[in-house]
């Protein structure tokens, strides 16, 4: 282990050098998830001629200081880059690499530090761009389950406990239903002083807006089943460096180690080898200019150019039930259940398409446009698209949630974006569209009182009406099979 002085003291840093005489180009990974987990990765970089530097960020594992997510990464990262470039084994060239939070650490080096501390290239995988991007959807609706899980596992502590939330939920299955949500740390039985402050962040898009002025090559890697798909694509689109590449596969947040249900053999890539090849070309100036890349077509075992998008199609939908329903936050529509209750008053509006007459390749952003009424001053509208196979199984395809504030009882016309799909749907598949008032526990419950959902202490039911004739589901469909 190597340590050097920063504003936080001596940050714990591992350096693994290639065999032979240097100097070498360097790869830097700064992580809050324990640098020891990157030892195999560091050995792989070193075998391929790179000096691998892996560091615990301030306040985590063996690095001293106080852990404040997203606050100190630019200054500490800049100090680390300058230190690397002073070492006799460094030839001055450096690639910043990271996934999830570590991707944020890599990106701020390219976008937020003085020129002498910037990397020469950046690899950012499933980037958690900032607190606002991780805590909220683009519409502003709060993500509850993923943030509670992350903060329980990693927040305000030196080490990590990946199973902390699961253990808490096993002890109290209703853990996330208790109000207010700001009191969650007390129910977890440990201090989380940064939890309440997380929800005050609303400055989405800061790094993406700065990416326009980026001056180094970027490789952005993401998954169509990841929380941060839209952020990955926006970063790539906005990147101002001479070369920007994107790889978007049918993967979850763990990428190839966590494939989606539609991943095939062609989508099982060796990302390590790909990163090495790209890094070499980036440092030698061999990358072609412009924005290029590939996206995996799930369910078809294919790769297509990253810019491939289908033409808008609007499949016919018919109402099954629930044009009038009750959105009750005391009994919310669950994000983790795909079964629709058939007894009792409806809790959602349910529509369905006829069976697809042939396979359909859906690539690009999906949306739902509708006219609807909420009899409450504030209302969330959650739209969920589910594939119903001829064999009788159900699979969630896409979800979007928006928050509306209109006078109670007034009709509004609006669009709900459901994110991106890159999926071949088999012939015979029917599409079920659910329009509800909640998508819990993935997202917080709107209390329907007009209060902030994170600090609210009481819940009210909200009567809803959807004009089924106004509902337009828009799918981006390729006109021919690739």
GROMACS .gro file of C-alpha atoms in nm, residues 25-30 50 53 73-85 90-98 102-124 207 213-219 239 241-243 278-279 282-284:
model
   70
   25UNK     CA    1   0.075   0.501  -1.867
   26UNK     CA    2  -0.147   0.486  -1.558
   27UNK     CA    3  -0.504   0.386  -1.482
   28UNK     CA    4  -0.671   0.544  -1.178
   29UNK     CA    5  -0.972   0.398  -0.995
   30UNK     CA    6  -1.106   0.591  -0.695
   50UNK     CA    7  -0.057   0.000  -1.739
   53UNK     CA    8  -0.362   0.287  -0.908
   73UNK     CA    9  -1.387   1.380  -0.510
   74UNK     CA   10  -1.264   1.661  -0.734
   75UNK     CA   11  -1.005   1.798  -0.492
   76UNK     CA   12  -0.885   1.456  -0.373
   77UNK     CA   13  -0.880   1.316  -0.725
   78UNK     CA   14  -0.680   1.612  -0.856
   79UNK     CA   15  -0.422   1.564  -0.579
   80UNK     CA   16  -0.397   1.196  -0.672
   81UNK     CA   17  -0.345   1.266  -1.043
   82UNK     CA   18  -0.069   1.517  -0.968
   83UNK     CA   19   0.097   1.268  -0.734
   84UNK     CA   20   0.087   0.993  -1.000
   85UNK     CA   21   0.242   1.217  -1.262
   90UNK     CA   22   0.460   0.732  -1.469
   91UNK     CA   23   0.499   0.856  -1.826
   92UNK     CA   24   0.241   1.130  -1.752
   93UNK     CA   25  -0.049   0.972  -1.942
   94UNK     CA   26  -0.348   0.869  -1.734
   95UNK     CA   27  -0.691   0.711  -1.785
   96UNK     CA   28  -0.956   0.767  -1.515
   97UNK     CA   29  -1.178   0.458  -1.481
   98UNK     CA   30  -1.481   0.389  -1.267
  102UNK     CA   31  -1.642   0.556  -0.902
  103UNK     CA   32  -1.755   0.679  -1.246
  104UNK     CA   33  -1.847   1.008  -1.080
  105UNK     CA   34  -1.495   1.020  -0.934
  106UNK     CA   35  -1.350   0.970  -1.285
  107UNK     CA   36  -1.578   1.224  -1.452
  108UNK     CA   37  -1.513   1.510  -1.211
  109UNK     CA   38  -1.143   1.479  -1.298
  110UNK     CA   39  -1.225   1.553  -1.661
  111UNK     CA   40  -1.483   1.823  -1.587
  112UNK     CA   41  -1.417   1.989  -1.249
  113UNK     CA   42  -1.040   2.022  -1.191
  114UNK     CA   43  -0.757   2.240  -1.327
  115UNK     CA   44  -0.605   2.134  -1.656
  116UNK     CA   45  -0.283   1.996  -1.503
  117UNK     CA   46  -0.483   1.741  -1.302
  118UNK     CA   47  -0.713   1.620  -1.579
  119UNK     CA   48  -0.689   1.266  -1.716
  120UNK     CA   49  -0.614   1.198  -2.082
  121UNK     CA   50  -0.921   0.975  -2.120
  122UNK     CA   51  -1.221   0.859  -1.915
  123UNK     CA   52  -1.404   0.527  -1.889
  124UNK     CA   53  -1.737   0.580  -1.707
  207UNK     CA   54  -2.202   1.720  -1.498
  213UNK     CA   55  -1.674   2.147  -2.271
  214UNK     CA   56  -1.493   1.817  -2.215
  215UNK     CA   57  -1.162   1.788  -2.398
  216UNK     CA   58  -1.065   1.421  -2.359
  217UNK     CA   59  -1.203   1.096  -2.508
  218UNK     CA   60  -1.490   0.920  -2.330
  219UNK     CA   61  -1.604   0.559  -2.319
  239UNK     CA   62  -1.962   1.496  -2.445
  241UNK     CA   63  -1.428   1.569  -2.645
  242UNK     CA   64  -1.291   1.476  -2.985
  243UNK     CA   65  -1.412   1.118  -2.947
  278UNK     CA   66  -0.997   0.146  -2.602
  279UNK     CA   67  -0.754   0.299  -2.349
  282UNK     CA   68  -0.730   0.683  -2.667
  283UNK     CA   69  -0.377   0.749  -2.536
  284UNK     CA   70  -0.218   0.714  -2.880
   0.00000   0.00000   0.00000
